[in-house]
Short mmCIF file of C-alpha atoms (C1' of nucleotides) in Angstrom, two decimals:
data_model
loop_
_atom_site.label_atom_id
_atom_site.label_comp_id
_atom_site.label_asym_id
_atom_site.label_seq_id
_atom_site.Cartn_x
_atom_site.Cartn_y
_atom_site.Cartn_z
CA UNK A 1 -0.04 16.86 -34.16
CA UNK A 2 -1.15 14.84 -31.14
CA UNK A 3 -0.89 11.48 -32.87
CA UNK A 4 2.30 12.20 -34.10
CA UNK A 5 3.31 12.81 -30.44
CA UNK A 6 1.86 9.43 -29.05
CA UNK A 7 3.70 7.58 -32.14
CA UNK A 8 7.18 8.72 -30.95
CA UNK A 9 6.33 8.25 -27.42
CA UNK A 10 5.24 4.45 -28.02
CA UNK A 11 8.54 4.10 -30.04
CA UNK A 12 10.74 5.75 -27.74
CA UNK A 13 9.19 3.69 -24.80
CA UNK A 14 10.03 0.45 -26.72
CA UNK A 15 13.02 1.02 -27.13
CA UNK A 16 13.59 1.71 -23.84
CA UNK A 17 11.86 -1.15 -22.61
CA UNK A 18 14.25 -3.31 -24.41
CA UNK A 19 17.17 -1.82 -23.55
CA UNK A 20 15.95 -2.69 -19.81
CA UNK A 21 15.01 -5.83 -20.58
CA UNK A 22 18.66 -6.68 -22.64
CA UNK A 23 20.78 -5.58 -19.67
CA UNK A 24 19.24 -8.02 -17.41
CA UNK A 25 20.66 -10.69 -19.45
CA UNK A 26 24.37 -9.41 -19.94
CA UNK A 27 26.99 -10.53 -17.50
CA UNK A 28 28.68 -7.90 -16.01
CA UNK A 29 31.67 -8.29 -13.59
CA UNK A 30 30.86 -4.93 -11.85
CA UNK A 31 32.40 -5.01 -8.12
CA UNK A 32 30.14 -4.84 -5.60
CA UNK A 33 30.65 -1.59 -3.85
CA UNK A 34 30.51 0.00 -7.21
CA UNK A 35 27.28 -1.52 -8.16
CA UNK A 36 25.82 -0.53 -4.56
CA UNK A 37 26.64 3.31 -5.35
CA UNK A 38 25.13 3.15 -8.69
CA UNK A 39 21.86 1.03 -7.45
CA UNK A 40 21.66 4.07 -4.81
CA UNK A 41 21.89 6.72 -7.19
CA UNK A 42 19.62 4.94 -9.51
CA UNK A 43 17.13 4.92 -6.19
CA UNK A 44 17.21 8.49 -5.47
CA UNK A 45 16.64 9.19 -9.11
CA UNK A 46 13.78 7.12 -9.26
CA UNK A 47 11.80 8.84 -6.13
CA UNK A 48 11.54 12.02 -8.16
CA UNK A 49 11.11 10.50 -11.82
CA UNK A 50 7.46 10.65 -12.45
CA UNK A 51 8.15 9.71 -16.37
CA UNK A 52 7.89 6.07 -16.95
CA UNK A 53 10.29 5.82 -19.62
CA UNK A 54 12.79 7.92 -17.80
CA UNK A 55 12.04 5.17 -15.18
CA UNK A 56 12.69 2.25 -17.11
CA UNK A 57 15.75 3.89 -18.18
CA UNK A 58 17.30 4.32 -14.71
CA UNK A 59 16.10 1.03 -14.08
CA UNK A 60 18.24 -0.63 -16.50
CA UNK A 61 21.26 0.72 -14.77
CA UNK A 62 19.80 -1.24 -11.78
CA UNK A 63 19.41 -4.29 -13.71
CA UNK A 64 22.75 -4.30 -14.96
CA UNK A 65 23.91 -4.29 -11.47
CA UNK A 66 21.89 -6.45 -9.88
CA UNK A 67 23.48 -8.37 -6.60
CA UNK A 68 20.51 -9.49 -4.63
CA UNK A 69 16.71 -9.32 -4.80
CA UNK A 70 16.37 -6.87 -1.88
CA UNK A 71 19.05 -4.25 -3.24
CA UNK A 72 16.73 -3.95 -6.51
CA UNK A 73 13.30 -4.34 -5.17
CA UNK A 74 12.76 -1.08 -4.47
CA UNK A 75 13.96 0.23 -7.95
CA UNK A 76 11.89 -2.43 -9.59
CA UNK A 77 8.64 -1.45 -7.27
CA UNK A 78 8.73 2.25 -8.63
CA UNK A 79 9.20 1.51 -12.02
CA UNK A 80 6.28 -0.77 -12.12
CA UNK A 81 4.07 1.45 -10.21
CA UNK A 82 5.24 4.42 -12.47
CA UNK A 83 4.20 2.22 -15.46
CA UNK A 84 1.00 1.05 -14.07
CA UNK A 85 -0.16 4.54 -13.00
CA UNK A 86 0.49 5.23 -16.70
CA UNK A 87 -1.56 2.01 -17.41
CA UNK A 88 1.17 0.62 -19.60
CA UNK A 89 0.38 -2.87 -18.41
CA UNK A 90 1.75 -4.33 -22.11
CA UNK A 91 5.01 -2.55 -21.14
CA UNK A 92 5.13 -4.09 -17.32
CA UNK A 93 4.40 -7.66 -18.90
CA UNK A 94 7.50 -7.20 -21.41
CA UNK A 95 9.86 -5.64 -18.73
CA UNK A 96 8.67 -8.66 -16.50
CA UNK A 97 8.32 -11.38 -18.40
CA UNK A 98 11.97 -10.65 -20.04
CA UNK A 99 13.37 -11.43 -16.52
CA UNK A 100 12.25 -14.71 -16.60
CA UNK A 101 15.32 -15.50 -19.40
CA UNK A 102 17.64 -14.66 -16.33
CA UNK A 103 19.02 -17.99 -14.83
CA UNK A 104 18.57 -16.38 -11.97
CA UNK A 105 14.91 -16.99 -11.90
CA UNK A 106 15.51 -20.52 -10.47
CA UNK A 107 16.34 -18.92 -7.24
CA UNK A 108 13.09 -18.55 -5.36
CA UNK A 109 13.29 -14.90 -4.00
CA UNK A 110 14.38 -13.83 -7.46
CA UNK A 111 11.43 -14.92 -8.76
CA UNK A 112 8.99 -14.26 -6.03
CA UNK A 113 10.08 -10.51 -6.61
CA UNK A 114 8.65 -11.11 -10.06
CA UNK A 115 5.35 -12.42 -8.30
CA UNK A 116 5.50 -9.23 -6.17
CA UNK A 117 5.58 -6.91 -9.16
CA UNK A 118 2.98 -8.12 -11.10
CA UNK A 119 0.86 -7.64 -7.73
CA UNK A 120 2.22 -4.19 -7.68
CA UNK A 121 1.02 -3.57 -11.09
CA UNK A 122 -2.59 -4.86 -10.06
CA UNK A 123 -1.98 -7.63 -12.44
CA UNK A 124 -2.92 -10.51 -10.66
CA UNK A 125 -3.67 -13.28 -13.33
CA UNK A 126 0.13 -12.48 -14.18
CA UNK A 127 1.22 -13.42 -10.46
CA UNK A 128 -0.45 -16.25 -10.33
CA UNK A 129 0.38 -17.54 -13.87
CA UNK A 130 4.15 -16.85 -12.63
CA UNK A 131 3.67 -18.95 -9.52
CA UNK A 132 2.21 -21.77 -11.43
CA UNK A 133 4.88 -21.74 -13.69
CA UNK A 134 7.40 -22.70 -11.33
CA UNK A 135 7.94 -26.12 -12.14
CA UNK A 136 8.26 -25.64 -16.07
CA UNK A 137 11.04 -23.06 -14.76
CA UNK A 138 12.60 -25.11 -12.40
CA UNK A 139 12.39 -23.15 -9.30
CA UNK A 140 11.96 -24.81 -6.11
CA UNK A 141 8.84 -24.15 -4.14
CA UNK A 142 8.31 -22.79 -0.04
CA UNK A 143 6.47 -20.68 1.84
CA UNK A 144 8.72 -17.69 0.46
CA UNK A 145 7.06 -18.08 -3.07
CA UNK A 146 3.72 -18.97 -1.42
CA UNK A 147 3.95 -15.74 0.70
CA UNK A 148 4.98 -13.70 -2.16
CA UNK A 149 1.83 -14.80 -4.42
CA UNK A 150 -0.54 -13.94 -1.52
CA UNK A 151 0.95 -10.60 -1.17
CA UNK A 152 0.66 -9.99 -4.71
CA UNK A 153 -3.15 -10.46 -4.18
CA UNK A 154 -3.43 -8.02 -1.39
CA UNK A 155 -1.57 -5.36 -3.44
CA UNK A 156 -4.03 -6.03 -6.23
CA UNK A 157 -6.58 -5.54 -3.79
CA UNK A 158 -8.27 -8.61 -4.24
CA UNK A 159 -8.27 -9.33 -0.59
CA UNK A 160 -11.22 -11.70 -0.35
CA UNK A 161 -9.29 -13.82 -2.58
CA UNK A 162 -6.35 -14.31 -0.18
CA UNK A 163 -8.10 -16.57 2.57
CA UNK A 164 -9.25 -18.77 -0.70
CA UNK A 165 -5.67 -18.76 -1.83
CA UNK A 166 -4.25 -19.59 1.63
CA UNK A 167 -6.22 -23.05 1.65
CA UNK A 168 -6.06 -23.94 -1.68
CA UNK A 169 -2.35 -23.31 -2.72
CA UNK A 170 -1.31 -24.48 0.62
CA UNK A 171 -2.97 -27.65 0.19
CA UNK A 172 -2.11 -28.24 -3.77
CA UNK A 173 1.62 -27.80 -3.12
CA UNK A 174 1.72 -29.49 0.37
CA UNK A 175 3.13 -26.18 2.13
CA UNK A 176 3.07 -25.48 5.44
CA UNK A 177 2.03 -21.53 6.02
CA UNK A 178 4.53 -19.97 8.53
CA UNK A 179 4.58 -16.51 10.74
CA UNK A 180 4.24 -14.29 7.41
CA UNK A 181 1.71 -16.43 5.98
CA UNK A 182 -0.82 -15.85 8.48
CA UNK A 183 0.52 -12.12 8.61
CA UNK A 184 -0.98 -11.45 4.80
CA UNK A 185 -3.96 -13.36 5.75
CA UNK A 186 -4.97 -11.41 8.78
CA UNK A 187 -4.31 -8.28 6.73
CA UNK A 188 -6.96 -9.51 3.92
CA UNK A 189 -9.26 -10.33 6.67
CA UNK A 190 -8.57 -6.74 8.17
CA UNK A 191 -9.39 -5.31 4.88
CA UNK A 192 -12.08 -6.80 4.20
CA UNK A 193 -13.60 -5.25 7.12
CA UNK A 194 -13.47 -8.11 9.55
CA UNK A 195 -10.81 -7.59 12.10
CA UNK A 196 -12.53 -10.25 14.31
CA UNK A 197 -11.83 -13.17 11.62
CA UNK A 198 -8.29 -11.73 11.53
CA UNK A 199 -8.29 -12.24 15.49
CA UNK A 200 -9.62 -15.86 15.06
CA UNK A 201 -6.46 -16.70 12.79
CA UNK A 202 -4.35 -14.98 15.28
CA UNK A 203 -5.89 -17.38 17.64
CA UNK A 204 -4.86 -20.51 15.36
CA UNK A 205 -1.25 -19.56 15.06
CA UNK A 206 -1.45 -19.38 18.77
CA UNK A 207 -2.60 -23.07 18.59
CA UNK A 208 -0.08 -24.42 16.15
CA UNK A 209 2.94 -22.46 18.01
CA UNK A 210 3.54 -20.15 15.68
CA UNK A 211 4.65 -16.71 17.01
CA UNK A 212 2.62 -13.92 17.41
CA UNK A 213 4.51 -10.83 16.40
CA UNK A 214 3.95 -6.97 17.27
CA UNK A 215 3.39 -6.92 13.31
CA UNK A 216 0.19 -9.19 13.31
CA UNK A 217 -0.90 -6.91 16.53
CA UNK A 218 -0.61 -3.84 14.70
CA UNK A 219 -2.43 -5.02 11.59
CA UNK A 220 -5.71 -6.05 13.64
CA UNK A 221 -5.04 -2.72 16.08
CA UNK A 222 -4.90 -0.46 12.85
CA UNK A 223 -8.10 -2.30 11.60
CA UNK A 224 -9.94 -1.41 15.08
CA UNK A 225 -9.20 2.01 15.26
CA UNK A 226 -9.70 2.51 11.76
CA UNK A 227 -13.61 0.99 12.42
CA UNK A 228 -14.21 2.88 15.85
CA UNK A 229 -13.61 -0.26 17.53
CA UNK A 230 -11.70 1.79 20.23
CA UNK A 231 -12.86 -0.90 23.24
CA UNK A 232 -11.71 -3.76 21.41
CA UNK A 233 -8.73 -2.32 20.09
CA UNK A 234 -7.83 -1.18 23.40
CA UNK A 235 -8.02 -5.04 24.62
CA UNK A 236 -5.69 -5.76 21.70
CA UNK A 237 -3.22 -3.66 23.20
CA UNK A 238 -3.32 -4.83 26.59
CA UNK A 239 -3.22 -8.60 25.35
CA UNK A 240 -0.28 -7.44 23.63
CA UNK A 241 1.74 -5.98 26.57
CA UNK A 242 0.25 -8.91 28.88
CA UNK A 243 1.59 -11.37 26.58
CA UNK A 244 5.28 -9.68 26.39
CA UNK A 245 5.35 -9.14 22.96
CA UNK A 246 8.08 -7.09 21.78
CA UNK A 247 6.57 -3.28 21.24
CA UNK A 248 8.44 -1.21 18.25
CA UNK A 249 7.69 2.17 16.80
CA UNK A 250 5.02 0.44 14.29
CA UNK A 251 2.52 -0.32 17.05
CA UNK A 252 3.08 2.88 18.95
CA UNK A 253 2.63 4.97 15.75
CA UNK A 254 -0.99 3.59 15.24
CA UNK A 255 -1.70 4.28 18.74
CA UNK A 256 -0.47 7.69 17.96
CA UNK A 257 -2.73 8.15 14.91
CA UNK A 258 -5.49 7.26 16.81
CA UNK A 259 -5.16 10.17 19.51
CA UNK A 260 -3.29 12.75 17.06
CA UNK A 261 -6.82 14.32 16.55
CA UNK A 262 -6.56 15.10 20.01
CA UNK A 263 -4.98 17.29 22.09
CA UNK A 264 -1.22 17.38 21.82
CA UNK A 265 -0.74 16.20 25.38
CA UNK A 266 -2.07 12.82 24.28
CA UNK A 267 0.45 12.46 21.44
CA UNK A 268 3.00 13.90 23.52
CA UNK A 269 2.31 11.51 26.47
CA UNK A 270 2.54 8.32 23.91
CA UNK A 271 6.07 9.81 22.66
CA UNK A 272 7.32 9.97 26.15
CA UNK A 273 5.88 6.60 26.77
CA UNK A 274 7.73 4.98 23.93
CA UNK A 275 10.73 6.83 24.63
CA UNK A 276 11.09 5.65 28.22
CA UNK A 277 10.38 1.87 27.03
CA UNK A 278 13.62 2.29 24.89
CA UNK A 279 11.85 2.87 21.34
CA UNK A 280 13.09 5.67 19.39
CA UNK A 281 9.94 7.57 17.79
CA UNK A 282 10.60 7.68 13.90
CA UNK A 283 9.64 10.67 11.07
CA UNK A 284 6.00 9.27 11.13
CA UNK A 285 5.44 9.74 14.94
CA UNK A 286 7.04 13.33 14.72
CA UNK A 287 4.71 14.11 11.50
CA UNK A 288 2.10 13.38 14.09
CA UNK A 289 3.20 15.36 16.54
CA UNK A 290 3.86 18.15 14.34
CA UNK A 291 0.26 18.04 12.75
CA UNK A 292 -1.25 18.07 16.17
CA UNK A 293 0.28 21.35 16.84
CA UNK A 294 -0.54 22.86 13.56
CA UNK A 295 -4.24 21.63 14.20
CA UNK A 296 -4.02 23.35 17.51
CA UNK A 297 -2.81 26.87 16.15
CA UNK A 298 0.32 26.12 18.18
CA UNK A 299 2.74 26.68 14.87
CA UNK A 300 5.82 27.77 17.11
CA UNK A 301 5.80 24.08 18.64
CA UNK A 302 5.49 22.67 15.34
CA UNK A 303 8.31 24.32 14.09
CA UNK A 304 10.25 22.88 16.75
CA UNK A 305 9.46 19.90 16.20
CA UNK A 306 10.27 20.65 12.64
CA UNK A 307 13.31 21.93 13.14
CA UNK A 308 14.51 19.10 15.54
CA UNK A 309 13.90 16.17 13.55
CA UNK A 310 17.56 16.24 12.50
CA UNK A 311 18.35 16.24 16.07
CA UNK A 312 16.28 13.24 16.66
CA UNK A 313 18.01 11.35 14.21
CA UNK A 314 14.88 11.62 11.66
CA UNK A 315 15.08 13.00 8.19
CA UNK A 316 12.00 15.02 6.98
CA UNK A 317 10.01 12.68 4.44
CA UNK A 318 7.67 13.90 1.82
CA UNK A 319 4.78 13.82 4.08
CA UNK A 320 6.61 16.18 6.46
CA UNK A 321 6.63 18.70 3.59
CA UNK A 322 3.66 18.16 2.37
CA UNK A 323 1.58 18.67 5.26
CA UNK A 324 3.93 21.10 7.25
CA UNK A 325 3.73 23.53 3.96
CA UNK A 326 -0.30 23.14 3.94
CA UNK A 327 -0.39 24.11 7.53
CA UNK A 328 2.10 26.99 7.23
CA UNK A 329 0.11 28.55 4.19
CA UNK A 330 -3.13 28.30 6.28
CA UNK A 331 -1.98 30.29 8.79
CA UNK A 332 -0.39 32.57 6.27
CA UNK A 333 3.38 31.77 7.48
CA UNK A 334 4.67 32.48 3.60
CA UNK A 335 8.22 33.35 4.30
CA UNK A 336 8.71 30.31 6.37
CA UNK A 337 6.86 28.20 4.12
CA UNK A 338 9.38 29.32 1.70
CA UNK A 339 12.42 28.31 3.66
CA UNK A 340 10.75 24.61 4.31
CA UNK A 341 10.21 24.28 0.54
CA UNK A 342 13.84 25.28 -0.19
CA UNK A 343 14.85 22.24 2.27
CA UNK A 344 12.42 19.99 0.32
CA UNK A 345 14.23 20.85 -3.00
CA UNK A 346 17.39 20.03 -1.22
CA UNK A 347 16.57 16.82 -0.24
CA UNK A 348 14.83 15.61 -3.52
CA UNK A 349 10.93 15.66 -2.13
CA UNK A 350 9.45 18.59 -3.16
CA UNK A 351 5.82 18.54 -2.46
CA UNK A 352 3.22 18.27 -5.24
CA UNK A 353 1.18 20.98 -7.47
CA UNK A 354 -1.85 21.22 -5.02
CA UNK A 355 0.29 22.05 -2.00
CA UNK A 356 2.91 24.83 -3.68
CA UNK A 357 0.09 26.50 -5.20
CA UNK A 358 -1.25 28.50 -2.44
CA UNK A 359 2.35 28.70 -1.29
CA UNK A 360 3.20 31.00 -4.57
CA UNK A 361 -0.05 32.58 -4.32
CA UNK A 362 0.51 33.80 -0.82
CA UNK A 363 4.06 34.80 -1.68
CA UNK A 364 2.63 37.09 -4.20
CA UNK A 365 0.04 38.45 -1.82
CA UNK A 366 2.59 39.28 0.43
CA UNK A 367 4.26 41.00 -2.46
CA UNK A 368 7.19 38.77 -2.43
CA UNK A 369 7.13 37.93 -6.23
CA UNK A 370 10.91 36.81 -5.87
CA UNK A 371 10.62 34.30 -3.93
CA UNK A 372 7.20 33.30 -5.73
CA UNK A 373 9.03 33.13 -9.29
CA UNK A 374 12.26 31.45 -7.54
CA UNK A 375 9.70 28.78 -6.71
CA UNK A 376 8.22 28.07 -10.26
CA UNK A 377 11.73 28.50 -11.35
CA UNK A 378 13.25 25.59 -9.52
CA UNK A 379 9.91 23.35 -10.05
CA UNK A 380 10.93 23.81 -14.08
CA UNK A 381 14.37 22.11 -13.50
CA UNK A 382 12.90 19.39 -11.64
CA UNK A 383 9.75 18.27 -13.04
CA UNK A 384 8.42 16.63 -16.67
CA UNK A 385 6.87 19.07 -19.17
CA UNK A 386 3.04 17.51 -18.59
CA UNK A 387 2.99 18.96 -15.19
CA UNK A 388 4.32 21.93 -15.64
CA UNK A 389 1.60 23.01 -17.79
CA UNK A 390 -0.28 24.11 -14.96
CA UNK A 391 2.20 26.39 -13.53
CA UNK A 392 2.29 28.53 -16.98
CA UNK A 393 -1.37 29.42 -15.98
CA UNK A 394 -0.64 29.95 -12.42
CA UNK A 395 2.48 32.41 -13.33
CA UNK A 396 0.19 34.20 -15.79
CA UNK A 397 -3.20 34.38 -13.19
CA UNK A 398 -0.43 36.29 -10.89
CA UNK A 399 1.04 38.53 -12.73
CA UNK A 400 4.42 36.68 -12.76
CA UNK A 401 4.94 36.85 -16.31
CA UNK A 402 3.30 38.34 -19.15
CA UNK A 403 1.12 36.57 -21.73
CA UNK A 404 3.74 37.40 -24.32
CA UNK A 405 6.40 35.56 -22.82
CA UNK A 406 4.41 32.54 -21.88
CA UNK A 407 3.53 32.36 -25.38
CA UNK A 408 7.26 32.46 -26.16
CA UNK A 409 8.04 29.78 -23.85
CA UNK A 410 6.11 27.39 -25.95
CA UNK A 411 8.80 28.02 -28.70
CA UNK A 412 11.49 27.92 -26.52
CA UNK A 413 11.24 26.57 -22.99
CA UNK A 414 13.41 28.42 -20.75
CA UNK A 415 16.37 26.59 -19.23
"C1'" DA B 1 15.06 -12.96 3.47
"C1'" DT B 2 8.79 -13.43 2.02
"C1'" DA B 3 3.88 -10.00 7.10
"C1'" DG B 4 2.09 -4.45 10.40
"C1'" DG B 5 2.09 1.58 10.90
"C1'" DG B 6 1.46 7.75 7.71
"C1'" DT B 7 0.35 10.03 3.44
"C1'" DT B 8 -0.49 9.67 -2.06
"C1'" DA B 9 -4.56 11.20 -6.23
"C1'" DG B 10 -7.68 12.49 -9.92
#
DNA sequence: ATAGGGTTAG
């Protein structure tokens, strides 16, 4: 029985891969506005599509409407990540290799997306092969693809390999590393556990007259805080300010990250500071503030932050819903938790099983079976069968459904 | 049109 299912799955999948591959080469003359709509719809769907087969089908519609590397990159990234999670490496290869038949591979940005994708899938050797294949494919080389290769290496978590590639490839192909190349290199040193070497490379940038932006400072700052080197971090921050580096949300969020386990006043202070400097806090900043209030039992304040998000031109993201619902459950605020859950459904950012289970249990405990059932019913509509199995059991355990009807469901799933 | 910041997990 299970092998039959497995077989069916493979066959179904192969046809989806082929479909995705085939559309890439078809010449379509859809007009740009229409393409943009199609792509944006596909992205929204992909975000919540965890079934790799379905993801591929959706991705096929994106390939069909290709306009620029950037516009389809997000979709390609998501598809590849889903496949990688399912360990479908052969299928990733099939998909990406098929793109090499497209005339656009002679364009460096296009080819670079392929290299990056292999990296995201953790298939660094494929990324490297693709990079070495460029002459054969007739794609010109600049720092763009070089940086793509270095990024692929970081994505594959081969941080130690980046410094070596940096030297080797820049010499072999006579390329001059730019500010992005250095940014990637410094990231790799920080990940290896040596922000000090990262700082050394930053000095090298200065000597060579390559602009050191907030991104590089942020990488180093983050690494220092993460390793508890607070004094060194403060020094880097001071240097950054002193040198007149343009500050942005990213750096501030790293600083907020560092203080958010403290009292809310510390977070508030930084938010005021950045706002005064004309930098708008984003969803990440507010998530920290909200979390911080929750950890300090200030739920009314946390609610205010959550409800004020849109007024601050921020949209709640997946992390907002997940962490807030978890805290609300801890505080037994299940009714409000259900409200937040409904909002997450509305915007297609539903938290995972582990987050929602305590919410259902809490609702039942408070004798609110109606909402508990409503929650599960909603999930049934949204998620693939595999994930839902866990919910069948929860339903029975909590007495939301009788064992008999659970059995019936196996034959005839509810709609 | 290539680098950083949260959270994500099996």
